[in-house]
Every structure is written in C-alpha cells, then in structure tokens.
Coordinates of C-alpha atoms in Angstrom, one line a residue:
Chain A
M1 CA -22.2 -6.1 -14.8
I2 CA -23.4 -7.5 -11.5
C3 CA -26.2 -5.5 -10.0
W4 CA -26.3 -4.1 -6.5
G5 CA -28.7 -6.8 -5.2
Q6 CA -26.5 -9.6 -6.4
K7 CA -23.5 -8.0 -4.8
Q8 CA -25.4 -7.8 -1.5
Q9 CA -26.2 -11.5 -1.8
L10 CA -22.5 -12.3 -2.5
K11 CA -21.5 -10.3 0.5
R12 CA -23.9 -12.1 2.8
Q13 CA -22.5 -15.4 1.6
R14 CA -19.1 -14.3 2.5
I15 CA -20.0 -13.2 6.0
K16 CA -20.1 -16.6 7.4
N17 CA -21.6 -17.1 10.8
M18 CA -21.4 -19.9 13.3
T19 CA -24.2 -21.9 11.6
E20 CA -22.3 -22.1 8.4
I21 CA -19.0 -23.1 10.1
L22 CA -20.9 -25.9 11.7
Q23 CA -22.3 -26.9 8.3
C24 CA -18.7 -26.9 7.0
L25 CA -17.6 -29.1 9.8
A26 CA -20.4 -31.5 9.0
G27 CA -19.0 -31.9 5.5
Y28 CA -15.6 -32.9 6.8
R29 CA -14.1 -36.4 7.2
P30 CA -13.2 -36.9 10.9
T31 CA -9.8 -38.3 11.9
T32 CA -10.0 -42.1 12.4
V33 CA -8.0 -41.9 15.6
N34 CA -10.7 -40.6 18.0
G35 CA -13.8 -42.8 18.2
P36 CA -17.1 -42.7 16.2
A37 CA -17.5 -39.9 13.7
Q38 CA -20.7 -38.4 14.9
E39 CA -19.7 -38.2 18.5
Q40 CA -16.5 -36.4 17.6
K41 CA -18.4 -33.8 15.5
C42 CA -20.8 -33.1 18.3
R43 CA -17.9 -32.6 20.6
I44 CA -16.2 -30.1 18.3
V45 CA -19.5 -28.3 17.8
S46 CA -20.2 -27.9 21.5
H47 CA -16.6 -26.9 22.3
F48 CA -16.8 -24.3 19.5
Q49 CA -20.1 -22.9 20.8
S50 CA -18.6 -22.5 24.3
A51 CA -15.8 -20.5 22.9
N52 CA -18.1 -17.8 21.7
L53 CA -16.5 -17.4 18.3
K54 CA -19.0 -16.0 15.9
S55 CA -17.6 -15.9 12.4
V56 CA -15.1 -17.6 10.1
R57 CA -12.9 -14.5 10.0
E58 CA -12.8 -14.4 13.8
V59 CA -11.6 -18.0 14.0
L60 CA -8.9 -17.3 11.4
S61 CA -7.8 -14.0 13.1
L62 CA -6.6 -15.9 16.1
P63 CA -3.3 -17.8 16.4
A64 CA -4.0 -21.5 16.4
V65 CA -2.9 -21.8 20.0
D66 CA -5.5 -19.3 21.1
V67 CA -8.2 -21.2 19.3
Q68 CA -7.0 -24.4 21.1
R69 CA -7.1 -22.6 24.4
L70 CA -10.6 -21.1 23.9
T71 CA -12.2 -24.3 22.6
G72 CA -10.4 -26.8 24.7
L73 CA -10.1 -29.1 21.7
A74 CA -7.1 -31.2 20.9
H75 CA -4.6 -30.1 18.3
P76 CA -5.8 -32.3 15.3
E77 CA -9.4 -31.1 15.9
V78 CA -8.4 -27.5 16.0
H79 CA -6.6 -28.1 12.7
Q80 CA -9.7 -29.6 11.3
L81 CA -11.8 -26.6 12.4
L82 CA -9.3 -24.1 11.0
T83 CA -9.1 -25.9 7.7
A84 CA -12.9 -25.9 7.4
A85 CA -12.9 -22.2 8.2
A86 CA -10.1 -21.6 5.6
H87 CA -12.2 -23.4 2.9
A88 CA -15.2 -21.2 3.7
C89 CA -13.1 -18.0 3.6
R90 CA -11.3 -18.8 0.4
R91 CA -12.6 -17.0 -2.7
H92 CA -11.0 -19.3 -5.3
A93 CA -8.2 -21.8 -5.5
P94 CA -4.7 -20.8 -6.8
L95 CA -4.7 -20.4 -10.6
S96 CA -1.7 -20.9 -12.9
V97 CA -0.4 -17.9 -14.8
L98 CA -1.4 -19.6 -18.0
Q99 CA -5.0 -19.8 -16.8
L100 CA -4.8 -16.1 -15.9
Q101 CA -3.5 -15.3 -19.4
R102 CA -6.4 -17.1 -20.9
G103 CA -8.8 -14.9 -18.8
E104 CA -10.1 -17.8 -16.7
C105 CA -10.7 -15.5 -13.8
C106 CA -12.1 -12.1 -14.4
R107 CA -11.7 -10.9 -10.8
C108 CA -7.9 -11.7 -10.7
E109 CA -5.0 -10.1 -12.5
S110 CA -6.2 -10.0 -16.0
G111 CA -4.0 -7.4 -17.5
L112 CA -6.9 -4.9 -18.1
R113 CA -5.7 -1.3 -18.3
L114 CA -7.4 2.1 -18.4
G115 CA -6.0 4.1 -21.3
V116 CA -5.4 7.8 -20.8
S117 CA -6.4 9.0 -24.2
C118 CA -2.9 9.5 -25.6
P119 CA -1.0 6.8 -27.5
V120 CA 2.4 8.1 -26.3
L121 CA 1.4 8.1 -22.7
D122 CA -0.4 4.7 -23.0
G123 CA 2.9 3.4 -24.5
L124 CA 4.9 4.8 -21.5
L125 CA 2.4 3.0 -19.2
R126 CA 2.2 -0.2 -21.3
G127 CA -1.5 0.2 -21.8
G128 CA -2.6 2.6 -19.0
L129 CA -3.5 2.5 -15.4
P130 CA -3.8 -0.9 -13.8
V131 CA -7.4 -1.6 -12.6
G132 CA -6.5 -3.1 -9.2
G133 CA -4.4 -0.8 -7.1
I134 CA -3.5 2.8 -6.5
T135 CA -1.7 4.9 -9.2
E136 CA -0.2 8.1 -7.7
L137 CA 0.5 11.2 -9.7
S138 CA 2.6 13.8 -7.9
G139 CA 4.2 17.1 -8.8
Q140 CA 4.5 20.7 -8.0
S141 CA 1.6 23.1 -8.3
G142 CA 0.9 24.0 -11.9
A143 CA 2.7 20.9 -13.3
G144 CA -0.5 19.5 -14.8
K145 CA -1.7 16.9 -12.4
T146 CA -5.3 18.0 -12.4
Q147 CA -5.3 18.3 -16.2
L148 CA -4.3 14.7 -16.6
A149 CA -6.8 13.6 -13.9
L150 CA -9.6 15.3 -15.8
Q151 CA -8.5 13.7 -19.0
I152 CA -8.6 10.2 -17.4
S153 CA -12.0 11.0 -16.0
L154 CA -13.2 11.3 -19.5
S155 CA -11.2 8.4 -21.0
V156 CA -12.7 6.0 -18.5
Q157 CA -16.1 6.6 -20.1
Y158 CA -15.2 5.1 -23.5
P159 CA -15.9 1.5 -24.1
V160 CA -13.2 -1.1 -23.4
E161 CA -12.3 -1.5 -27.1
H162 CA -11.3 2.2 -27.1
G163 CA -9.2 2.0 -23.9
G164 CA -11.9 3.0 -21.4
L165 CA -13.9 0.9 -18.9
G166 CA -17.4 1.9 -19.9
G167 CA -18.1 3.8 -16.6
G168 CA -17.9 7.2 -15.1
A169 CA -15.5 8.8 -12.6
L170 CA -15.9 9.7 -9.0
Y171 CA -13.8 12.8 -8.5
I172 CA -13.1 13.7 -4.9
C173 CA -11.7 17.2 -4.4
T174 CA -10.0 18.0 -1.1
E175 CA -8.6 21.4 -1.7
D176 CA -9.6 23.7 -4.5
S177 CA -13.0 23.8 -6.1
F178 CA -13.5 21.5 -9.0
P179 CA -12.4 23.1 -12.4
I180 CA -15.7 22.6 -14.1
R181 CA -15.0 25.0 -16.9
R182 CA -11.8 23.3 -17.9
L183 CA -13.7 19.9 -17.9
Q184 CA -16.3 21.4 -20.1
Q185 CA -13.7 22.7 -22.5
M186 CA -12.0 19.2 -22.6
I187 CA -15.4 17.6 -23.2
S188 CA -16.1 19.9 -26.2
E189 CA -12.7 18.9 -27.7
Q190 CA -12.9 15.2 -27.3
A191 CA -13.4 14.6 -31.0
N192 CA -10.2 16.4 -31.5
L193 CA -8.3 14.5 -28.9
R194 CA -9.7 11.1 -29.8
S195 CA -9.8 11.4 -33.6
E196 CA -9.5 7.6 -34.0
V197 CA -12.9 7.1 -32.3
P198 CA -16.0 7.4 -34.5
S199 CA -17.5 10.8 -33.9
S200 CA -21.0 9.2 -33.6
L201 CA -19.7 7.3 -30.6
I202 CA -18.2 10.4 -29.0
R203 CA -21.4 12.3 -29.5
G204 CA -23.4 9.6 -27.8
L205 CA -21.3 9.7 -24.6
R206 CA -22.7 12.1 -22.1
F207 CA -19.4 12.9 -20.4
S208 CA -20.6 15.5 -17.9
D209 CA -23.3 13.3 -16.6
H210 CA -20.8 10.7 -15.6
V211 CA -18.3 12.7 -13.6
Y212 CA -19.5 12.5 -10.0
I213 CA -17.9 15.4 -8.0
E214 CA -17.5 15.2 -4.3
H215 CA -15.9 17.6 -1.9
A216 CA -14.1 16.3 1.2
A217 CA -12.5 19.0 3.2
D218 CA -11.4 16.8 6.1
L219 CA -10.8 13.2 6.9
D220 CA -14.2 12.5 8.4
S221 CA -16.1 13.6 5.3
L222 CA -13.6 11.7 3.1
Q223 CA -14.4 8.6 5.2
V224 CA -18.1 9.1 4.7
C225 CA -17.6 9.5 1.0
L226 CA -15.5 6.3 0.6
S227 CA -17.6 4.1 2.9
R228 CA -21.1 5.2 1.9
R229 CA -21.3 7.0 -1.4
A230 CA -18.5 5.4 -3.4
P231 CA -19.7 1.7 -2.9
V232 CA -23.2 2.6 -4.1
L233 CA -21.9 4.2 -7.3
L234 CA -19.4 1.4 -7.9
A235 CA -21.9 -1.4 -7.3
A236 CA -24.3 0.2 -9.7
G237 CA -21.6 0.2 -12.4
L238 CA -21.9 4.0 -12.7
V239 CA -18.3 4.6 -11.8
R240 CA -15.2 2.8 -12.9
L241 CA -12.5 5.3 -11.7
I242 CA -11.9 7.0 -8.4
V243 CA -9.8 10.1 -8.3
V244 CA -8.6 11.8 -5.1
D245 CA -7.3 15.3 -5.7
S246 CA -5.2 15.5 -3.6
V247 CA -4.3 13.1 -0.8
A248 CA -1.6 15.3 0.7
A249 CA -3.9 18.2 1.4
L250 CA -5.9 16.2 4.0
F251 CA -3.0 14.5 5.8
R252 CA -0.6 17.4 6.0
S253 CA -2.9 19.9 7.4
E254 CA -4.6 17.8 10.1
F255 CA -1.6 16.6 11.9
Q256 CA 1.3 18.3 13.6
A257 CA 4.8 17.0 13.0
E258 CA 4.9 15.0 16.3
D259 CA 1.7 13.2 15.4
W260 CA 3.3 11.3 12.6
M261 CA 2.3 7.9 14.1
E262 CA -1.4 8.9 14.2
R263 CA -1.1 10.3 10.8
N264 CA 0.4 7.1 9.4
K265 CA -2.4 5.1 11.1
Q266 CA -5.1 7.3 9.4
L267 CA -3.2 7.0 6.1
L268 CA -3.3 3.2 6.3
T269 CA -7.0 3.2 7.1
F270 CA -7.6 5.5 4.1
S271 CA -5.4 3.6 1.7
S272 CA -6.9 0.2 2.8
M273 CA -10.4 1.6 2.1
L274 CA -9.2 2.6 -1.4
H275 CA -7.6 -0.9 -1.9
Q276 CA -10.8 -2.7 -0.9
L277 CA -12.9 -0.6 -3.3
S278 CA -10.4 -1.1 -6.1
Q279 CA -10.2 -4.8 -5.6
E280 CA -13.9 -5.5 -5.1
F281 CA -15.0 -3.5 -8.1
T282 CA -11.9 -3.8 -10.4
T283 CA -11.7 -0.1 -10.4
P284 CA -8.4 1.9 -10.8
V285 CA -7.7 4.6 -8.2
L286 CA -5.8 7.7 -9.1
C287 CA -4.4 9.7 -6.2
I288 CA -2.9 13.1 -6.8
N289 CA -0.1 14.0 -4.4
Q290 CA 1.9 17.1 -3.6
V291 CA 5.7 17.2 -3.3
T292 CA 8.1 18.2 -0.6
D293 CA 11.7 19.2 -0.7
V294 CA 14.2 16.5 -0.3
L295 CA 16.0 16.7 3.0
K296 CA 19.7 16.3 3.2
D297 CA 20.7 12.7 4.3
H298 CA 17.2 11.7 3.3
D299 CA 16.9 7.9 3.1
S300 CA 16.9 7.4 -0.6
L301 CA 13.9 5.8 -2.2
G302 CA 15.7 5.9 -5.5
P303 CA 17.9 8.0 -7.7
L304 CA 16.5 11.5 -7.6
S305 CA 15.9 13.4 -10.8
S306 CA 14.7 16.5 -9.0
S307 CA 15.0 18.2 -5.7
V308 CA 11.5 17.3 -4.7
T309 CA 9.9 14.0 -3.6
P310 CA 6.2 13.0 -3.2
A311 CA 4.7 13.9 0.1
L312 CA 3.6 11.7 2.9
G313 CA 6.7 9.6 3.1
L314 CA 7.4 5.9 3.1
A315 CA 4.2 4.8 4.8
W316 CA 2.2 6.1 1.9
A317 CA 4.8 5.0 -0.8
N318 CA 4.3 1.4 0.4
Q319 CA 0.6 1.6 -0.5
V320 CA 1.1 2.8 -4.0
L321 CA 1.3 0.4 -7.0
V322 CA 2.4 2.8 -9.7
R323 CA 4.1 6.1 -8.9
L324 CA 4.2 8.8 -11.5
M325 CA 5.8 12.3 -11.2
I326 CA 5.2 15.3 -13.5
R327 CA 7.2 18.5 -13.5
R328 CA 7.4 21.6 -15.6
L329 CA 10.4 22.0 -17.9
Q330 CA 11.9 25.3 -19.0
K331 CA 11.0 24.6 -22.7
T332 CA 7.8 25.5 -24.5
V333 CA 6.3 24.0 -27.6
S334 CA 3.9 25.5 -30.1
R335 CA 1.3 24.2 -32.5
G336 CA -0.8 26.4 -34.6
D337 CA -2.2 29.2 -32.4
Q338 CA -1.5 27.4 -29.2
S339 CA 1.6 27.1 -27.1
S340 CA 2.3 25.0 -24.0
A341 CA 5.0 24.7 -21.4
L342 CA 6.6 21.3 -21.7
R343 CA 6.3 18.9 -18.8
Q344 CA 8.1 15.7 -18.1
L345 CA 6.1 12.7 -17.0
E346 CA 8.2 10.1 -15.3
V347 CA 7.5 6.6 -14.1
V348 CA 9.2 6.4 -10.7
F349 CA 8.2 2.9 -9.9
A350 CA 5.8 0.2 -11.0
P351 CA 6.0 -3.6 -10.9
H352 CA 5.8 -3.8 -14.7
L353 CA 7.3 -0.6 -16.0
A354 CA 10.9 0.5 -16.4
R355 CA 12.0 3.9 -14.9
S356 CA 11.2 6.0 -18.0
K357 CA 10.1 9.5 -19.0
C358 CA 8.4 11.3 -21.7
E359 CA 7.6 14.9 -22.5
V360 CA 4.0 16.1 -22.4
A361 CA 2.3 19.3 -23.4
V362 CA -1.1 20.6 -22.3
W363 CA -3.3 21.8 -25.1
R364 CA -6.9 22.9 -25.3
E365 CA -8.0 19.4 -26.0
G366 CA -6.0 17.9 -23.2
V367 CA -2.7 16.3 -22.3
R368 CA -0.6 14.8 -25.1
G369 CA 2.8 13.1 -25.0
V370 CA 5.2 14.9 -27.3
A371 CA 8.1 12.5 -27.7
A372 CA 9.4 9.4 -25.9
F373 CA 13.0 9.3 -24.9
E374 CA 15.1 6.8 -22.9
Chain B
M1 CA 0.9 -15.5 -2.6
D2 CA 0.3 -11.9 -3.6
T3 CA -1.0 -9.5 -0.9
E4 CA -0.3 -6.2 -2.6
G5 CA -1.7 -6.7 -6.0
S6 CA 1.7 -6.2 -7.6
F7 CA 1.8 -9.5 -9.5
V8 CA 1.4 -8.1 -13.0
L9 CA 0.9 -10.6 -15.9
Q10 CA 2.9 -8.5 -18.4
R11 CA 6.0 -8.6 -16.2
V12 CA 5.8 -12.3 -15.5
V13 CA 5.5 -13.0 -19.3
D14 CA 8.5 -10.6 -20.0
I15 CA 10.7 -12.5 -17.5
A16 CA 9.6 -15.9 -18.5
A17 CA 10.4 -15.1 -22.2
A18 CA 13.9 -13.8 -21.1
V19 CA 14.5 -17.0 -19.1
V20 CA 13.6 -19.2 -22.1
R21 CA 15.9 -17.1 -24.4
H22 CA 18.7 -17.3 -21.8
F23 CA 18.6 -21.0 -21.5
S24 CA 18.3 -21.6 -25.2
L25 CA 21.6 -19.8 -25.6
L26 CA 23.2 -21.8 -22.9
A27 CA 22.0 -25.2 -24.2
V28 CA 25.1 -26.8 -25.8
D29 CA 24.8 -30.6 -25.8
G30 CA 22.0 -32.9 -27.0
E31 CA 20.6 -33.6 -23.6
Q32 CA 20.3 -29.9 -22.8
K33 CA 18.7 -29.2 -26.2
D34 CA 16.2 -31.9 -25.5
T35 CA 15.3 -30.4 -22.2
M36 CA 14.7 -27.1 -24.0
Q37 CA 11.9 -28.8 -26.0
T38 CA 9.8 -28.9 -22.9
F39 CA 11.1 -25.8 -21.2
N40 CA 9.1 -23.2 -23.0
M41 CA 6.7 -20.3 -22.2
E42 CA 3.7 -22.5 -21.9
S43 CA 5.3 -24.9 -19.4
I44 CA 6.8 -22.1 -17.4
L45 CA 3.5 -20.2 -17.1
S46 CA 1.5 -23.3 -16.3
N47 CA 3.8 -24.0 -13.4
I48 CA 3.5 -20.6 -11.6
F49 CA 0.4 -20.4 -9.4
L50 CA -1.0 -17.2 -8.1
V51 CA -3.3 -16.7 -5.1
R52 CA -4.4 -13.2 -4.1
C53 CA -4.8 -12.5 -0.4
H54 CA -6.6 -9.3 0.4
D55 CA -5.9 -9.3 4.1
Y56 CA -4.2 -11.3 6.9
V57 CA -7.3 -13.5 7.4
E58 CA -7.1 -14.6 3.7
L59 CA -3.4 -15.1 4.0
Q60 CA -3.9 -17.4 7.1
A61 CA -6.6 -19.3 5.2
E62 CA -4.3 -19.9 2.2
L63 CA -1.4 -21.0 4.4
L64 CA -3.8 -23.5 6.1
L65 CA -4.8 -24.9 2.7
L66 CA -1.3 -24.9 1.3
P67 CA -0.3 -28.5 2.5
D68 CA -3.2 -29.9 0.5
F69 CA -2.0 -27.9 -2.6
L70 CA 1.6 -29.1 -2.2
R71 CA 0.4 -32.6 -1.9
D72 CA -1.6 -32.2 -5.1
K73 CA 1.2 -30.6 -7.0
P74 CA 4.5 -32.2 -5.8
R75 CA 6.4 -30.4 -8.5
V76 CA 5.9 -27.1 -6.7
R77 CA 9.1 -26.4 -4.9
L78 CA 9.0 -22.7 -4.1
L79 CA 6.6 -20.6 -2.0
V80 CA 6.7 -16.8 -2.4
I81 CA 4.8 -14.5 -0.1
D82 CA 4.8 -10.9 -1.5
S83 CA 4.6 -9.2 0.9
V84 CA 4.1 -10.3 4.4
A85 CA 4.2 -6.7 5.7
F86 CA 1.2 -5.3 3.7
P87 CA -1.6 -7.3 5.3
F88 CA -0.1 -7.2 8.8
R89 CA 0.2 -3.4 8.9
Q90 CA -3.5 -2.7 8.4
H91 CA -6.5 -3.3 10.6
L92 CA -4.3 -4.8 13.3
D93 CA -4.1 -2.4 16.2
D94 CA -3.4 -5.0 18.8
L95 CA 0.4 -5.4 18.4
S96 CA 0.6 -8.5 20.6
Q97 CA -2.0 -10.2 18.4
R98 CA 0.0 -9.3 15.4
T99 CA 3.2 -10.6 16.9
R100 CA 1.6 -13.9 17.8
L101 CA 0.0 -14.3 14.4
L102 CA 3.4 -13.6 12.8
Q103 CA 5.1 -16.2 15.0
G104 CA 2.4 -18.7 14.1
L105 CA 2.9 -17.9 10.4
A106 CA 6.6 -18.3 10.7
Q107 CA 6.2 -21.7 12.4
Q108 CA 3.7 -22.9 9.8
V109 CA 5.9 -21.8 6.9
I110 CA 9.1 -23.3 8.3
S111 CA 7.4 -26.6 9.1
M112 CA 5.9 -26.7 5.5
A113 CA 9.3 -25.9 4.1
T114 CA 10.9 -28.8 5.9
R115 CA 8.1 -31.3 5.4
H116 CA 7.6 -30.7 1.7
N117 CA 11.2 -29.8 0.9
I118 CA 10.4 -26.4 -0.6
A119 CA 12.2 -23.1 -0.7
V120 CA 10.4 -20.1 0.8
V121 CA 11.0 -16.5 -0.2
I122 CA 9.1 -13.8 1.8
T123 CA 9.3 -10.1 0.9
N124 CA 9.0 -7.4 3.5
Q125 CA 8.7 -3.6 3.4
M126 CA 11.0 -1.1 5.0
T127 CA 10.0 1.4 7.6
T128 CA 11.6 4.3 9.4
R129 CA 12.7 3.9 12.9
L130 CA 13.7 6.9 15.0
Q131 CA 16.8 6.3 17.0
D132 CA 18.7 9.0 18.8
S133 CA 16.6 11.6 16.9
Q134 CA 17.9 10.2 13.6
S135 CA 15.8 8.1 11.3
H136 CA 16.9 4.8 9.9
L137 CA 15.4 2.5 7.3
V138 CA 14.8 -0.9 8.9
P139 CA 12.7 -3.9 7.9
A140 CA 9.1 -3.7 8.9
L141 CA 7.3 -5.9 11.4
G142 CA 9.8 -5.5 14.2
E143 CA 12.5 -7.5 15.9
I144 CA 10.5 -10.7 16.4
W145 CA 9.8 -11.1 12.7
G146 CA 13.5 -10.7 12.2
H147 CA 14.0 -14.0 13.8
A148 CA 11.6 -15.8 11.5
S149 CA 13.9 -15.9 8.5
T150 CA 17.0 -18.0 8.1
T151 CA 18.6 -15.7 5.6
R152 CA 17.8 -12.0 5.2
I153 CA 18.7 -9.9 2.2
I154 CA 18.1 -6.1 2.2
L155 CA 17.6 -4.4 -1.2
Q156 CA 18.4 -0.7 -1.0
W157 CA 19.3 2.3 -3.1
E158 CA 22.7 3.9 -2.4
G159 CA 22.7 7.1 -4.4
S160 CA 21.9 5.9 -7.9
Q161 CA 23.0 2.3 -7.4
Q162 CA 20.9 -0.6 -6.3
V163 CA 22.6 -2.7 -3.7
A164 CA 21.7 -6.1 -2.3
A165 CA 23.2 -6.9 1.1
I166 CA 23.1 -10.2 3.1
V167 CA 22.6 -9.2 6.7
K168 CA 21.8 -12.6 8.1
S169 CA 22.8 -16.0 6.9
P170 CA 23.8 -19.3 8.4
C171 CA 26.5 -19.9 5.8
C172 CA 27.6 -16.7 4.1
I173 CA 29.4 -13.8 5.5
D174 CA 27.8 -10.4 5.3
T175 CA 28.4 -9.1 1.8
A176 CA 26.8 -6.6 -0.5
I177 CA 26.7 -6.5 -4.3
Q178 CA 25.3 -4.1 -6.8
Y179 CA 22.6 -5.1 -9.1
Q180 CA 20.3 -3.6 -11.7
I181 CA 16.8 -4.5 -12.9
T182 CA 16.5 -4.7 -16.7
S183 CA 13.5 -5.6 -18.8
E184 CA 14.7 -9.2 -18.4
G185 CA 14.8 -9.1 -14.6
F186 CA 17.6 -9.0 -12.0
R187 CA 21.0 -8.8 -13.5
D188 CA 24.5 -7.9 -12.3
A189 CA 25.4 -4.3 -12.4
N190 CA 28.6 -3.5 -14.3
Q191 CA 30.6 -3.1 -11.1
P192 CA 32.7 -5.5 -9.1
E193 CA 31.6 -6.8 -5.7
I194 CA 31.9 -4.2 -3.0
T195 CA 32.6 -4.9 0.6
L196 CA 30.1 -4.2 3.4
T197 CA 30.7 -0.8 4.9
N198 CA 29.1 0.5 8.0
R199 CA 25.8 -1.1 7.7
R200 CA 23.4 0.0 10.5

C-alpha cells in the first residue's frame, strides 16, 4: 500500500510545469529541415514562454491551431511540442490484454472484484463489484438497498483471499440517519454469514472501527467530504469502498424541474469526482438511488420489468458502470424462527454481465441470495 | 482507448473464446485448419491493446502518440474509442473550446485512418433534446460532431427489442435490423430485417 507521502510525490510529478516541458523538449530530436539543433530548440523555448502556457495539461487542452497561434511556431514545431507534452502526460503505454491478464499493471483493469458476502450474489455479479467505477443500486423504499450496502461495508474489510479488499468503508448518508444498530447486529452475526471464514480471522477484524460515517445533507457538504475527507482516508489505505446513500436525495430536492440543466451539470461534477477517486485509489463506489415512475412514451432505456425506473435520468445513467435494481416481491420465505419478504435483485446493465435476476432474502445476519433463475 | 472504464477483462475473454470456437467450426479445408493453429486465445489477446484515458487531456495525448504506436505495430488495423462522449461532457464548460477540440480530434483520427489504412470505430452516448416541448433521444456532442463520422449507427431499444439502425452512410441506404447480445457477443435476433419507420 503506497503511503500518503509517496502519493503526494507522485502527484507533484504529474503536475508538470513549464520547466519540465522545456526539459522534455531538450530530450527531443529536432527535425533536420530547420537549421542547427540548438538554435531551433531555443526558438521553440522562447516562443513557448511568450505564449504564457504554464502546464502540460494546458498545452494539451488547446486545439493544435490555438497552440500554433499563441506560440507563433510553425506546424512541425508545434507537433514536436505537443508530442513532448503528450509523453509527459501519459501514465503508461498501451498494454495488450494478455499482459493485463497476467497482471502486469496493477493500476489497470485487473479483474479484481469486491465480493458481497454471499456466493449466490457473487455468482450473479461474476465475482462482485468492479473496483474501478460506479455500481448503482436502486429500488423503492424498503426494498433492502441499505441492507445490502451495510453488508458490503463489512465484506470489504475481509482480506482479498476472502473476497474483500482489506480496507474499511466510507459511508456517506444524505437523508436518514445511519442505521447503527442494524450494523452492529450484522457485525455480531458475521460468523454466521461467513461460515467459510476461520472464526479467529473474523474475531480479529474490528468491523465498527472501519466504517467511517459521514453525513452530507446538501451538495456543498458532499463536495467537501469528497474533495477533502475522502482522499485522506483513501490515501492512507483506511478505506477501500465508498458508499453514497442516496444520490437521488441530494439532486432531487435542490433543483426545480426547470433547472434540469444546472442539475445535470452538478451531477456530472459529482460523478466525475467519484470516478477520479475510484480510479486513483482502485476503490469501488456504490451509489444508492431512488426510483421514479415510468412516464408514458418514456424513451426506453431497456425492457422494463417494473413500472419504476432509477431516478436522475439519462445523464446519471451514462455515469454508471453497473446498474442493479432491487424490489420486493409478494412472496415470503421462512427459515427456523425467522421469516423474510423475498426480493428480486436484477442486473439491469453491466459491460460484463447478462441481464439476470435472482431472489434474495434479508435475515438477521444479512442479505442472502435464495435461488438463481434465468 | 477506454474513457469510461467499461473495458472488462472477463468479457473480452468470453468473446475471444467464442470467436475461436466459431471459426474452429467454420474451418473446413486444410488451409483454414492450418490458420486455426495460430488463431487461438493467446494470439487474439496479445493483439488487443488497451489504453485508459481518464479525461480529454489524456485522450488528446494518446491520439498524439498513436502514429508512433501504429508504426511500431503495423498489424494493428482497428482503432476503437469508447466513448468519445464521456471525457468531453465533463470539466468542459466552454462549449466553443469543446467544439474545436472535437473538430481537431476528428481531423486527427481521419488523417490517421487514411495514412495508416486502419478502421476507426467511435462510440458515443445518447442525450435528451427538447424539441417542441417533447423530448427526443439524440446522439451526444451536438450537430458538429455528427459530421465527424462517415457512417453512423444508432443502437436503441424499441420496447423489448434491440435495434441497430444505419442513419448515415456513403454507400448503404438507411436500414434497421434487430439484434441481441448473448454471452458470445452480438448476434442476429430471431427476426427478419425490418424496414426503417419514422426515424426522428
């Protein structure tokens, strides 16, 4: 696990300034067409300085014609400058899928998953939640979303060989208060839920110490949480899961119907912050969402198995990697002295999963898949 | 070039395995069977290259470095950008800058396609546009981006069917067909070709 100090150092290296661009240029072979090498390099450097471009990212953010206009350089020289900047900006060269499969790059797509403490559900998800990207869980009130989110906040704390990620969870509540008693009940029943894990290991995990609860009642405090508190916890390796319960609450209340453009802009800012955190720290993000009724003539995002659809529309749907929906069924199931209303957990879309469903029940020890069908 | 993080190893392996199976079944004569000796999972997976771009700056950087890559690996004949919409819809408040960047990107990609003789497939998201107080699903990134591609195919749900429609092409008339996605990838749906009705 890289420590905070090392991450800061890496960050500084990535923020290239003008000095480093000029150093990059110095390492480049000049074109043979225009005169002596050194003279040409000096020219590029002085033109570049006069353009007042400070960082590599700034140079690459402009269309090439703009860079040409600002620096007054000829086209091949601008190309040289941009290529040098591109090399500085690049994190690593393209890798073949075979290399990825062999684990030659831990930061890239490695197939690592966060298990959810149930073999049936892990089977539905082909391993669990992907570690780079947003998994969304939506459903009506009482369907069991928070139950599953709490369970995953505990499963992340197990070591990798038991489906976890060896870190805690950052649980951001935006509406109700955090269900602390239910979490404590689930903690006390972990040995029951995870009977395949040695009980000595379970006893050694201090679950409640590693669930970091934050309350964010509005967008501003959510922004503060994600931009200041979250990176510290993630960089220190204390947290390997971010839960937002729920996203809809914040974005539905703060905007009127006509403000949908402003709302979408805020949604994009929020989701890009989540993506950045998820990518930089290879940490899965679980967002809980509410549902709205499907309007007539609603542009279909897929065959509808119910009359409700996740809230926040297409703008939010485009930010989500894995979309899951959970809803209560009319049936119940019993086991010993407990009974539970049956739910259906459905994979609505995911790049690697078929549209599939399974039934789940909510017990004292947590959420368990009952049977897989289809 | 993956901008959304949706390139999942498991899925690539699934589809590669399906392709190998499919062609093994098709190989009939000696020459084809010989080809199958070298057309296996390892060769397929070693010839798909992934680069992850986290924002439009990284995408620009990778496109600038692509000609070198193509020169190093002349057997690479397909470029996929999935998706172009994702990085350009974030952190870019200045719409005119976005338009110019997209135009530059389109020019770069077209010139690379011609010079290195490669095919280019770019995916885009859909967005809602309000017109006459009704909302329509249209491709994202606006009208100007619409000019960038030579061929445009729209994938949509119509009820419970998935439909692929050609809406722009230099050589094909506008048609639509049904398809389905199985564990092996894109396949025909079990329906005959349907004619284009009332699109947009």
